[in-house]
Amino acid sequence: MSAPRKPLAETLPVYLFLGLATIVALVPFGWMFLTAIKSGPEVYRLPPVFWPAEPTLKNFAAAWGTGNFPRLFLNSAIVAGAATLLNLLFDSMAAFAFARLRFPGREALFAVVLATMMLPAVVTIIPLFLIVKSLPALGPGGWLNTYAGIVAPGAASAFGIFLFRQYFDTIPLEIDEAAKIDGAGLWRIYWSMIMPLAAPACVTVAIFTFVVQWNDFLWPLVVATDADMYTLQVGLSYFTTEHSIDWPLLMSAAVIVTLPVLLLYAFLQKYFVGGLAMGASKE
Amino acid sequence: MTVARQPLLATLRRHGPAYLFVAPALLVLGLFTLAPMLVALALSFTSWNIVGPVKFVGLKNYALLLADPTFAHGLWNTLVYATGSVTFGVIGALALAIALDQKVPGIGAFRALLFLPALMSEVISAMVFQWLYNEQYGLLNYMLSLVGIGAIPWLTSTTWAMVAVVIMGAWVGAAYNAPILLTGLQSISPTLYEAARIDGASRWQEFRHVTLPLLRPFTLYVMVMALIGSFQVFGRIFVLTGGGPVDATMPAVQYIYRVAFTFNQVGYASALSVAMFLLLMALTWIQMRWLKEKEA
């Protein structure tokens, strides 16, 4: 950065505040990691032990082997992965039509899409359960306790459609017109011309969908009643209601569950903040 | 529009592909967001307990909920939580955004790190906070003991439990909203600050008369979304306190969840959720009016 040097009297308070804020923001993360690598008795010592005498990774192995943890990890990966792929396809298709095609009812339908963003989940959760339960073909409980049932309500999102539309608006229409003259159909134009140009929008939608789905709690809690169909978040939530909590074990599990999101963030940080700002800039 | 007068079939033939492009997303949103909304409204006029016939009862559920002390208690908890977490979350976010807007070396690292709380899931953050809040061995009470404050019963006292829940909500809210407000701050043209400085404005006057008014669309967005989000709070509190002790932190959504999935009173639960939705709409409207008025 080539910003001009500022006097210390000006930068020092900024660093002090930011340093303090960073500590407050990171203490829960730090304590989670530190507890995870302690041995059992060490967490019940006063004053608290910060860095363990003998850091251990055995809690991670133990957490992985508790209950059906690997199965829940797989469930979460399948659910978040499938929701991400479906959103990438469905949201971009809808946005392509909204941004680049003219058809009757276009603006009205787009308004309906945006309106779904305003409806709080609290109103829809009970009927959603009833609807998913009555969907045919996957068993007596409808789509309850199925991957399809967990994923379907989140398979498209107003946020994703909106974000793709914003991005598609920046791509010149001449591309479509040239392709049309060359005899390309709409699907060709969408899939082979526009989508490759929209890679940044794809990354933003993908990571947002993945993180939201990976972290989601209420819907999987409602739709999955069979322990083999729990996601990680649902499975973990039952841990804490037990009477004696094994904190190193629980914090190890928490680290394992948080790690995929942290890794995504480490590599794709700029897309997170870009996507977040999109919401506000539509005002 | 001339298009609207064409026969439906001709419209479909001509624009069919466009409708096919929007169909999958609209089907998902229609079936799983809009339809449930209408079903909730319809069910709210019935007494239905999952098994047995659906009986139309008119406005009886709404009369019942007005006199339901547990619902009133849940709403009160939700209001307290929403007020606390939105206020501290947005003030915290504003302070963070202003600090993160300073052009000092290393600011990129701070921006990256300070967003991290927004990435921790509801369940995990509630678990970690439960451990931090542990009365005997928790880190928080230990830190407080260093400055001479005795052990606080964070999760076992009806008063402190709500404080504990609000702190956790503000911790996430500040981190989540700071980048949005930062975008707002960066959209303010530096020439306005230069003009203010030439006119001899103090730092505070600059903030009060340049920053705040121009940031308003962003603060409005952040506050409205934070209110809507905090009204739906469930998972965080469910895992941190279970709504306890003795329902002291039970939010309205948890009560609705209980009525629907423990007591199986789907009709009544639907009425409760519609009532909550109406209340939320009213509050959002008041909030927007209030923030707009301050502008004038």
Coordinates of C-alpha atoms in Angstrom, one line a residue:
Chain A
M1 CA 0.0 0.0 0.0
S2 CA 1.3 3.4 -0.9
A3 CA -0.8 5.4 1.6
P4 CA 1.1 8.3 3.1
R5 CA 2.6 7.6 6.5
K6 CA 0.4 8.7 9.3
P7 CA 1.6 10.0 12.7
L8 CA 1.7 7.5 15.5
A9 CA -0.7 9.5 17.5
E10 CA -3.3 8.8 14.8
T11 CA -2.6 5.1 14.1
L12 CA -2.0 4.0 17.7
P13 CA -5.7 4.3 18.9
V14 CA -6.8 2.6 15.7
Y15 CA -4.5 -0.4 16.4
L16 CA -5.4 -0.5 20.1
F17 CA -9.1 -0.7 19.2
L18 CA -8.6 -3.2 16.4
G19 CA -6.4 -5.3 18.6
L20 CA -8.9 -5.4 21.4
A21 CA -11.8 -6.2 19.0
T22 CA -9.7 -9.0 17.4
I23 CA -9.2 -10.5 20.8
V24 CA -12.9 -10.4 21.6
A25 CA -13.7 -11.8 18.2
L26 CA -11.2 -14.6 18.4
V27 CA -11.3 -15.7 22.0
P28 CA -14.1 -18.3 21.4
F29 CA -12.1 -19.8 18.5
G30 CA -8.9 -19.8 20.5
W31 CA -10.5 -21.4 23.5
M32 CA -12.2 -24.0 21.3
F33 CA -8.9 -25.0 19.8
L34 CA -7.0 -24.9 23.2
T35 CA -9.7 -27.0 24.9
A36 CA -9.6 -29.5 22.1
I37 CA -5.9 -30.3 22.6
K38 CA -6.0 -30.6 26.4
S39 CA -6.3 -33.8 28.4
G40 CA -9.4 -34.3 30.5
P41 CA -8.3 -33.1 34.0
E42 CA -6.5 -30.0 32.6
V43 CA -9.8 -28.3 31.7
Y44 CA -10.9 -28.4 35.3
R45 CA -7.9 -26.7 36.8
L46 CA -8.0 -23.2 38.4
P47 CA -6.5 -20.9 37.4
P48 CA -7.2 -22.2 33.9
V49 CA -4.4 -23.8 31.9
F50 CA -3.9 -21.9 28.7
W51 CA -1.4 -24.0 26.8
P52 CA -1.6 -27.7 27.8
A53 CA 1.5 -29.3 29.3
E54 CA 1.2 -32.1 26.8
P55 CA -0.9 -31.0 23.8
T56 CA -2.7 -34.0 22.4
L57 CA -4.6 -34.8 19.2
K58 CA -6.3 -37.9 20.7
N59 CA -9.5 -36.0 21.4
F60 CA -10.0 -35.5 17.6
A61 CA -9.8 -39.2 17.0
A62 CA -12.1 -39.9 19.9
A63 CA -14.7 -37.3 18.6
W64 CA -14.5 -38.9 15.2
G65 CA -15.2 -42.3 16.7
T66 CA -18.1 -41.1 18.9
G67 CA -21.6 -42.3 17.9
N68 CA -22.0 -42.1 14.1
F69 CA -19.9 -39.0 13.6
P70 CA -18.5 -40.0 10.2
R71 CA -22.0 -40.7 9.0
L72 CA -23.1 -37.2 10.1
F73 CA -20.1 -35.7 8.4
L74 CA -21.0 -37.4 5.2
N75 CA -24.6 -36.3 5.6
S76 CA -23.6 -32.6 6.0
A77 CA -21.2 -32.9 3.1
I78 CA -23.9 -34.4 0.8
V79 CA -26.6 -31.9 1.9
A80 CA -24.4 -28.8 1.6
G81 CA -22.7 -30.1 -1.6
A82 CA -26.0 -30.9 -3.3
A83 CA -27.6 -27.6 -2.3
T84 CA -24.6 -25.7 -3.6
L85 CA -24.8 -27.5 -7.1
L86 CA -28.5 -27.0 -7.3
N87 CA -28.3 -23.3 -6.4
L88 CA -25.6 -22.7 -9.0
L89 CA -27.7 -24.3 -11.7
F90 CA -31.2 -23.1 -10.8
D91 CA -30.3 -19.6 -9.6
S92 CA -28.2 -18.8 -12.6
M93 CA -30.8 -20.2 -15.0
A94 CA -33.5 -18.0 -13.5
A95 CA -31.2 -15.0 -13.4
F96 CA -30.2 -15.6 -17.1
A97 CA -33.9 -15.3 -18.1
F98 CA -34.5 -12.3 -15.8
A99 CA -31.4 -10.5 -17.0
R100 CA -31.3 -11.3 -20.7
L101 CA -34.6 -12.5 -22.0
R102 CA -37.9 -10.6 -22.5
F103 CA -41.1 -12.3 -21.6
P104 CA -44.5 -11.4 -20.2
G105 CA -44.5 -11.3 -16.4
R106 CA -40.8 -11.0 -16.0
E107 CA -40.8 -8.1 -13.5
A108 CA -43.7 -9.5 -11.6
L109 CA -42.0 -12.9 -11.2
F110 CA -38.8 -11.2 -10.1
A111 CA -40.7 -9.3 -7.5
V112 CA -42.1 -12.6 -6.2
V113 CA -38.6 -14.0 -6.0
L114 CA -37.4 -11.0 -4.0
A115 CA -40.5 -11.2 -1.7
T116 CA -39.5 -14.7 -0.7
M117 CA -36.4 -13.2 0.9
M118 CA -38.6 -11.3 3.3
L119 CA -40.7 -14.2 4.5
P120 CA -39.3 -15.4 7.9
A121 CA -38.7 -19.1 8.3
V122 CA -40.7 -19.0 11.4
V123 CA -44.0 -18.9 9.5
T124 CA -43.1 -21.4 6.9
I125 CA -41.4 -24.1 9.0
I126 CA -44.5 -26.0 10.1
P127 CA -46.3 -26.2 6.7
L128 CA -43.0 -26.9 5.1
F129 CA -42.7 -29.9 7.3
L130 CA -46.2 -31.0 6.3
I131 CA -45.5 -30.4 2.6
V132 CA -42.3 -32.3 2.6
K133 CA -43.9 -35.1 4.6
S134 CA -46.7 -35.5 2.0
L135 CA -44.4 -35.5 -1.1
P136 CA -44.8 -38.8 -2.8
A137 CA -42.5 -41.7 -3.7
L138 CA -39.7 -41.8 -1.2
G139 CA -41.4 -43.8 1.6
P140 CA -44.2 -43.6 4.1
G141 CA -43.0 -40.3 5.7
G142 CA -42.8 -38.6 2.3
W143 CA -39.5 -36.9 2.0
L144 CA -38.8 -36.8 5.8
N145 CA -35.5 -38.4 6.7
T146 CA -34.2 -38.2 3.1
Y147 CA -31.4 -36.2 1.6
A148 CA -33.9 -34.8 -0.9
G149 CA -36.2 -33.6 1.9
I150 CA -33.3 -31.8 3.7
V151 CA -32.0 -30.2 0.5
A152 CA -35.1 -29.4 -1.6
P153 CA -36.3 -26.3 0.3
G154 CA -32.9 -24.7 -0.1
A155 CA -32.3 -25.8 -3.7
A156 CA -32.9 -22.2 -5.0
S157 CA -32.6 -18.9 -3.3
A158 CA -33.6 -15.3 -3.9
F159 CA -30.2 -14.2 -2.8
G160 CA -28.4 -16.3 -5.5
I161 CA -30.8 -15.3 -8.2
F162 CA -30.4 -11.6 -7.3
L163 CA -26.6 -11.9 -7.2
F164 CA -26.4 -13.7 -10.6
R165 CA -28.8 -11.2 -12.1
Q166 CA -26.6 -8.3 -10.9
Y167 CA -23.6 -9.9 -12.5
F168 CA -25.2 -10.9 -15.7
D169 CA -26.3 -7.3 -16.2
T170 CA -22.7 -6.3 -16.5
I171 CA -22.0 -8.7 -19.5
P172 CA -22.7 -7.0 -22.8
L173 CA -25.8 -8.2 -24.7
E174 CA -23.8 -8.2 -28.0
I175 CA -22.4 -11.6 -27.0
D176 CA -25.9 -13.1 -27.1
E177 CA -26.8 -11.4 -30.3
A178 CA -23.6 -12.5 -32.1
A179 CA -24.1 -16.1 -30.8
K180 CA -27.8 -16.0 -32.0
I181 CA -26.6 -15.0 -35.5
D182 CA -24.3 -17.9 -35.5
G183 CA -27.3 -20.1 -34.8
A184 CA -26.7 -20.9 -31.1
G185 CA -29.8 -21.8 -29.0
L186 CA -30.6 -20.2 -25.7
W187 CA -29.1 -23.1 -23.7
R188 CA -25.8 -22.8 -25.7
I189 CA -25.7 -19.1 -25.0
Y190 CA -26.4 -19.6 -21.3
W191 CA -24.1 -22.5 -20.8
S192 CA -21.2 -21.9 -23.1
M193 CA -21.0 -18.1 -23.4
I194 CA -22.5 -16.5 -20.3
M195 CA -21.7 -18.9 -17.5
P196 CA -18.0 -19.1 -18.2
L197 CA -17.9 -15.3 -17.9
A198 CA -19.7 -15.4 -14.6
A199 CA -17.1 -17.4 -12.7
P200 CA -16.8 -14.8 -9.8
A201 CA -20.6 -14.8 -9.3
C202 CA -20.5 -18.6 -9.2
V203 CA -17.8 -18.7 -6.6
T204 CA -19.7 -16.2 -4.4
V205 CA -23.0 -18.1 -4.7
A206 CA -21.3 -21.4 -4.1
I207 CA -19.5 -20.5 -0.9
F208 CA -22.5 -18.6 0.6
T209 CA -24.8 -21.5 -0.1
F210 CA -22.3 -24.0 1.2
V211 CA -21.7 -22.2 4.4
V212 CA -25.4 -21.4 5.1
Q213 CA -26.3 -25.1 4.4
W214 CA -23.4 -26.5 6.4
N215 CA -24.3 -24.4 9.4
D216 CA -28.1 -24.7 9.1
F217 CA -29.9 -26.1 12.1
L218 CA -33.7 -25.5 12.4
W219 CA -34.7 -27.3 9.1
P220 CA -32.5 -30.3 9.5
L221 CA -33.6 -30.6 13.1
V222 CA -37.3 -30.7 12.0
V223 CA -37.0 -32.9 8.9
A224 CA -34.5 -35.5 10.1
T225 CA -35.8 -37.5 13.1
D226 CA -33.8 -40.6 12.3
A227 CA -30.3 -40.4 13.9
D228 CA -28.7 -41.7 10.7
M229 CA -30.0 -38.7 8.8
Y230 CA -28.9 -36.0 11.3
T231 CA -26.5 -33.4 10.0
L232 CA -23.5 -32.5 12.1
Q233 CA -25.2 -29.4 13.6
V234 CA -28.2 -31.5 14.7
G235 CA -26.1 -34.3 16.0
L236 CA -23.8 -32.0 18.0
S237 CA -26.8 -30.1 19.5
Y238 CA -27.8 -33.3 21.3
F239 CA -24.3 -33.6 22.8
T240 CA -24.7 -30.5 25.0
T241 CA -28.0 -31.5 26.6
E242 CA -26.3 -34.5 28.2
H243 CA -25.6 -34.2 31.9
S244 CA -21.8 -34.4 32.1
I245 CA -20.1 -32.8 29.2
D246 CA -16.7 -34.0 28.1
W247 CA -15.4 -30.6 27.0
P248 CA -12.2 -31.6 25.2
L249 CA -14.2 -34.1 23.2
L250 CA -17.0 -31.7 22.4
M251 CA -14.6 -28.9 21.5
S252 CA -12.7 -31.3 19.2
A253 CA -15.9 -32.1 17.5
A254 CA -16.6 -28.4 17.2
V255 CA -13.2 -27.9 15.6
I256 CA -13.8 -30.6 13.1
V257 CA -17.2 -29.2 12.1
T258 CA -15.9 -25.6 11.8
L259 CA -12.7 -26.5 9.9
P260 CA -14.3 -26.9 6.4
V261 CA -15.8 -23.4 6.6
L262 CA -12.6 -21.8 7.9
L263 CA -10.6 -23.4 5.1
L264 CA -13.1 -22.1 2.5
Y265 CA -12.8 -18.7 4.0
A266 CA -9.0 -18.8 4.1
F267 CA -8.8 -19.4 0.3
L268 CA -11.8 -17.5 -0.9
Q269 CA -12.0 -14.6 1.5
K270 CA -12.6 -11.8 -1.0
Y271 CA -15.7 -13.5 -2.4
F272 CA -17.4 -13.6 1.1
V273 CA -17.2 -9.9 1.6
G274 CA -18.2 -9.1 -2.0
G275 CA -21.3 -11.2 -1.7
L276 CA -22.3 -9.7 1.7
A277 CA -22.1 -6.2 0.3
M278 CA -24.4 -7.1 -2.6
G279 CA -27.4 -7.3 -0.4
A280 CA -27.0 -3.8 0.9
S281 CA -26.2 -2.2 -2.5
K282 CA -29.6 -3.1 -3.9
E283 CA -31.3 -0.5 -1.7
Chain B
M1 CA -48.5 -4.0 -23.5
T2 CA -49.5 -5.8 -26.7
V3 CA -48.1 -9.1 -25.5
A4 CA -50.7 -9.5 -22.8
R5 CA -53.5 -9.6 -25.4
Q6 CA -52.0 -12.5 -27.3
P7 CA -53.6 -15.8 -26.6
L8 CA -52.0 -17.8 -23.8
L9 CA -50.8 -20.6 -26.1
A10 CA -49.1 -18.2 -28.5
T11 CA -47.3 -16.5 -25.6
L12 CA -46.1 -19.8 -24.3
R13 CA -44.9 -21.0 -27.7
R14 CA -43.0 -17.7 -28.2
H15 CA -41.6 -17.4 -24.7
G16 CA -41.6 -21.0 -23.7
P17 CA -37.8 -21.3 -23.3
A18 CA -37.6 -18.2 -21.0
Y19 CA -40.2 -19.8 -18.8
L20 CA -38.3 -23.1 -18.8
F21 CA -35.3 -21.2 -17.5
V22 CA -37.1 -19.7 -14.5
A23 CA -39.2 -22.8 -13.8
P24 CA -36.9 -24.8 -11.6
A25 CA -36.1 -21.9 -9.2
L26 CA -39.7 -20.7 -9.2
L27 CA -40.9 -24.2 -8.5
V28 CA -38.6 -24.5 -5.5
L29 CA -39.4 -21.1 -4.1
G30 CA -43.2 -21.5 -4.8
L31 CA -43.5 -25.0 -3.3
F32 CA -41.2 -24.5 -0.3
T33 CA -41.6 -20.8 0.6
L34 CA -44.8 -19.3 -0.9
A35 CA -47.1 -22.3 -0.6
P36 CA -46.1 -22.9 3.1
M37 CA -47.0 -19.3 3.8
L38 CA -50.5 -19.8 2.5
V39 CA -50.9 -23.1 4.2
A40 CA -49.8 -21.5 7.5
L41 CA -52.5 -18.9 7.1
A42 CA -55.1 -21.5 6.2
L43 CA -54.2 -23.8 9.1
S44 CA -54.3 -20.9 11.5
F45 CA -58.1 -21.0 11.3
T46 CA -58.3 -24.7 12.2
S47 CA -57.8 -26.9 15.1
W48 CA -55.7 -29.7 13.8
N49 CA -53.5 -32.1 15.7
I50 CA -51.8 -33.9 12.8
V51 CA -54.0 -36.9 13.3
G52 CA -57.8 -36.6 13.0
P53 CA -59.9 -34.3 10.8
V54 CA -59.1 -30.6 10.1
K55 CA -61.8 -28.6 11.8
F56 CA -62.4 -25.0 10.9
V57 CA -62.6 -22.9 14.1
G58 CA -62.6 -19.3 12.7
L59 CA -60.6 -16.9 14.8
K60 CA -60.6 -19.0 17.9
N61 CA -56.8 -19.6 17.8
Y62 CA -56.2 -15.9 17.6
A63 CA -58.5 -15.3 20.6
L64 CA -56.6 -18.0 22.5
L65 CA -53.1 -16.6 21.7
L66 CA -54.0 -13.2 22.9
A67 CA -54.6 -14.7 26.3
D68 CA -51.7 -17.2 26.3
P69 CA -49.2 -16.2 29.0
T70 CA -46.4 -18.5 27.7
F71 CA -46.6 -16.9 24.2
A72 CA -46.6 -13.4 25.7
H73 CA -43.5 -14.5 27.8
G74 CA -41.8 -15.9 24.7
L75 CA -42.5 -12.7 22.7
W76 CA -41.2 -10.6 25.6
N77 CA -38.0 -12.7 25.6
T78 CA -37.7 -12.3 21.8
L79 CA -38.2 -8.5 22.1
V80 CA -35.5 -8.2 24.9
Y81 CA -33.1 -10.3 22.8
A82 CA -33.8 -8.4 19.6
T83 CA -33.4 -5.0 21.2
G84 CA -30.2 -6.0 23.0
S85 CA -28.5 -7.9 20.1
V86 CA -29.6 -5.4 17.4
T87 CA -28.5 -2.3 19.4
F88 CA -25.1 -3.7 20.5
G89 CA -24.6 -5.6 17.3
V90 CA -25.1 -2.6 15.1
I91 CA -23.2 -0.1 17.3
G92 CA -20.4 -2.6 17.5
A93 CA -20.5 -3.1 13.7
L94 CA -20.4 0.7 13.2
A95 CA -17.4 1.0 15.5
L96 CA -15.6 -1.8 13.7
A97 CA -16.4 -0.5 10.3
I98 CA -15.0 3.0 11.1
A99 CA -11.8 1.4 12.5
L100 CA -11.5 -0.9 9.5
D101 CA -11.9 2.1 7.2
Q102 CA -8.7 3.6 8.4
K103 CA -5.8 3.4 5.9
V104 CA -3.2 1.9 8.2
P105 CA -0.7 -1.0 7.3
G106 CA -2.1 -4.4 8.0
I107 CA -5.8 -3.4 7.8
G108 CA -6.5 -6.2 5.4
A109 CA -5.6 -8.8 8.1
F110 CA -7.9 -7.2 10.6
R111 CA -10.8 -7.1 8.1
A112 CA -10.3 -10.8 7.4
L113 CA -10.0 -11.8 11.1
L114 CA -12.9 -9.7 12.4
F115 CA -15.4 -11.4 10.1
L116 CA -14.7 -14.9 11.6
P117 CA -17.5 -14.9 14.3
A118 CA -20.0 -14.7 11.5
L119 CA -18.8 -18.0 10.1
M120 CA -19.2 -20.1 13.3
S121 CA -22.5 -22.0 13.1
E122 CA -25.3 -21.2 15.6
V123 CA -24.8 -24.6 17.3
I124 CA -21.0 -24.5 17.6
S125 CA -20.9 -20.9 18.8
A126 CA -23.6 -21.7 21.4
M127 CA -21.5 -24.7 22.5
V128 CA -18.3 -22.7 22.8
F129 CA -20.1 -19.9 24.7
Q130 CA -21.6 -22.5 27.0
W131 CA -18.1 -23.5 27.9
L132 CA -16.9 -19.9 28.2
Y133 CA -19.8 -19.1 30.5
N134 CA -19.3 -22.1 32.7
E135 CA -19.7 -20.7 36.2
Q136 CA -16.9 -22.6 37.9
Y137 CA -14.3 -23.4 35.2
G138 CA -15.3 -20.9 32.4
L139 CA -12.7 -18.6 31.0
L140 CA -15.0 -15.5 31.3
N141 CA -15.5 -15.8 35.1
Y142 CA -11.8 -16.4 35.5
M143 CA -11.1 -13.1 33.5
L144 CA -13.6 -11.3 35.7
S145 CA -12.0 -12.6 38.9
L146 CA -8.7 -11.0 37.8
V147 CA -10.4 -7.6 38.1
G148 CA -12.1 -8.6 41.4
I149 CA -15.6 -9.5 40.1
G150 CA -17.0 -12.6 41.7
A151 CA -18.3 -15.6 39.8
I152 CA -21.4 -14.7 37.7
P153 CA -24.0 -17.5 37.3
W154 CA -24.3 -16.8 33.6
L155 CA -26.5 -19.7 32.6
T156 CA -28.3 -20.6 35.9
S157 CA -29.7 -17.2 36.9
T158 CA -32.8 -16.0 35.1
T159 CA -31.4 -12.5 34.7
W160 CA -27.9 -13.3 33.7
A161 CA -28.9 -16.0 31.2
M162 CA -30.6 -13.3 29.1
V163 CA -27.5 -11.1 29.3
A164 CA -25.4 -14.1 28.2
V165 CA -27.7 -14.8 25.2
V166 CA -27.6 -11.1 24.2
I167 CA -23.8 -10.9 24.4
M168 CA -23.5 -13.9 22.1
G169 CA -26.0 -12.4 19.6
A170 CA -24.1 -9.1 19.6
W171 CA -20.8 -10.9 19.1
V172 CA -22.1 -12.4 15.9
G173 CA -24.0 -9.4 14.7
A174 CA -21.1 -7.0 15.0
A175 CA -18.9 -9.2 12.9
Y176 CA -21.5 -10.0 10.3
N177 CA -22.6 -6.4 9.7
A178 CA -19.2 -4.6 9.9
P179 CA -18.2 -5.4 6.2
I180 CA -21.6 -4.2 5.0
L181 CA -21.2 -0.8 6.9
L182 CA -17.6 -0.7 5.7
T183 CA -18.8 -0.9 2.1
G184 CA -21.1 2.0 2.9
L185 CA -18.3 4.1 4.4
Q186 CA -16.1 3.5 1.3
S187 CA -18.9 4.6 -0.9
I188 CA -18.8 8.1 0.6
S189 CA -16.7 10.4 -1.6
P190 CA -13.5 11.7 0.1
T191 CA -14.2 15.2 -1.4
L192 CA -17.1 15.6 1.0
Y193 CA -14.7 15.2 3.9
E194 CA -12.2 17.6 2.4
A195 CA -15.0 20.2 1.9
A196 CA -16.1 19.7 5.6
R197 CA -12.5 20.1 6.7
I198 CA -12.0 23.3 4.7
D199 CA -15.2 24.6 6.4
G200 CA -13.4 23.9 9.7
A201 CA -15.6 21.0 10.8
S202 CA -14.3 19.0 13.8
R203 CA -14.0 15.2 13.7
W204 CA -17.3 14.8 15.5
Q205 CA -19.1 17.3 13.2
E206 CA -17.7 15.4 10.2
F207 CA -19.1 12.1 11.6
R208 CA -22.4 13.6 12.6
H209 CA -23.1 15.6 9.4
V210 CA -21.3 13.7 6.7
T211 CA -20.7 10.1 7.7
L212 CA -24.0 9.3 9.4
P213 CA -26.4 10.9 6.9
L214 CA -24.6 9.3 3.9
L215 CA -24.4 5.9 5.6
R216 CA -28.1 5.9 6.4
P217 CA -29.2 3.5 3.6
F218 CA -26.7 1.0 4.8
T219 CA -27.6 1.4 8.5
L220 CA -31.2 1.1 7.6
Y221 CA -30.6 -2.1 5.7
V222 CA -28.5 -3.6 8.5
M223 CA -30.9 -2.7 11.2
V224 CA -34.0 -4.1 9.4
M225 CA -32.2 -7.3 8.5
A226 CA -30.9 -7.7 12.0
L227 CA -34.3 -7.2 13.5
I228 CA -35.8 -9.8 11.2
G229 CA -33.0 -12.2 12.0
S230 CA -33.1 -11.7 15.7
F231 CA -36.9 -12.3 15.7
Q232 CA -36.3 -15.7 14.4
V233 CA -33.6 -16.6 16.9
F234 CA -33.9 -20.3 17.8
G235 CA -30.8 -22.5 17.4
R236 CA -28.4 -20.3 19.4
I237 CA -30.6 -20.1 22.4
F238 CA -31.8 -23.7 22.1
V239 CA -28.3 -25.0 22.4
L240 CA -26.9 -22.4 24.9
T241 CA -29.6 -22.4 27.5
G242 CA -32.4 -24.7 26.1
G243 CA -34.6 -21.6 26.7
G244 CA -34.0 -21.9 30.4
P245 CA -33.6 -21.5 33.2
V246 CA -37.4 -21.9 33.7
D247 CA -38.1 -20.4 30.3
A248 CA -36.3 -17.2 31.1
T249 CA -34.6 -17.1 27.7
M250 CA -37.2 -19.1 25.7
P251 CA -37.9 -17.1 22.5
A252 CA -41.3 -17.1 20.8
V253 CA -40.0 -19.4 18.0
Q254 CA -39.1 -22.0 20.5
Y255 CA -42.6 -21.9 22.0
I256 CA -44.1 -22.3 18.5
Y257 CA -41.7 -25.2 17.9
R258 CA -42.9 -26.8 21.1
V259 CA -46.6 -26.3 20.4
A260 CA -46.2 -27.7 16.8
F261 CA -43.7 -30.6 17.3
T262 CA -44.1 -31.6 20.9
F263 CA -47.8 -30.9 21.5
N264 CA -48.7 -31.5 17.8
Q265 CA -51.2 -28.6 17.9
V266 CA -50.5 -27.6 14.3
G267 CA -53.5 -25.3 13.9
Y268 CA -52.7 -23.3 17.0
A269 CA -48.9 -23.2 16.2
S270 CA -49.8 -21.8 12.7
A271 CA -51.8 -19.0 14.3
L272 CA -48.9 -18.2 16.6
S273 CA -46.5 -18.0 13.7
V274 CA -48.8 -15.8 11.6
A275 CA -49.2 -13.5 14.6
M276 CA -45.5 -13.3 15.0
F277 CA -45.1 -12.5 11.3
L278 CA -47.6 -9.7 11.6
L279 CA -45.9 -8.3 14.6
L280 CA -42.5 -8.5 12.8
M281 CA -44.0 -6.6 9.8
A282 CA -45.4 -3.9 12.1
L283 CA -42.1 -3.5 13.9
T284 CA -40.1 -3.4 10.7
W285 CA -42.5 -0.7 9.4
I286 CA -42.2 1.3 12.6
Q287 CA -38.4 0.9 12.5
M288 CA -38.2 2.2 8.9
R289 CA -40.5 5.1 9.6
W290 CA -38.5 6.0 12.6
L291 CA -35.2 5.9 10.8
K292 CA -36.6 7.8 7.8
E293 CA -38.0 10.5 10.1
K294 CA -34.6 11.0 11.7
E295 CA -33.3 11.7 8.3
A296 CA -35.8 14.6 7.7

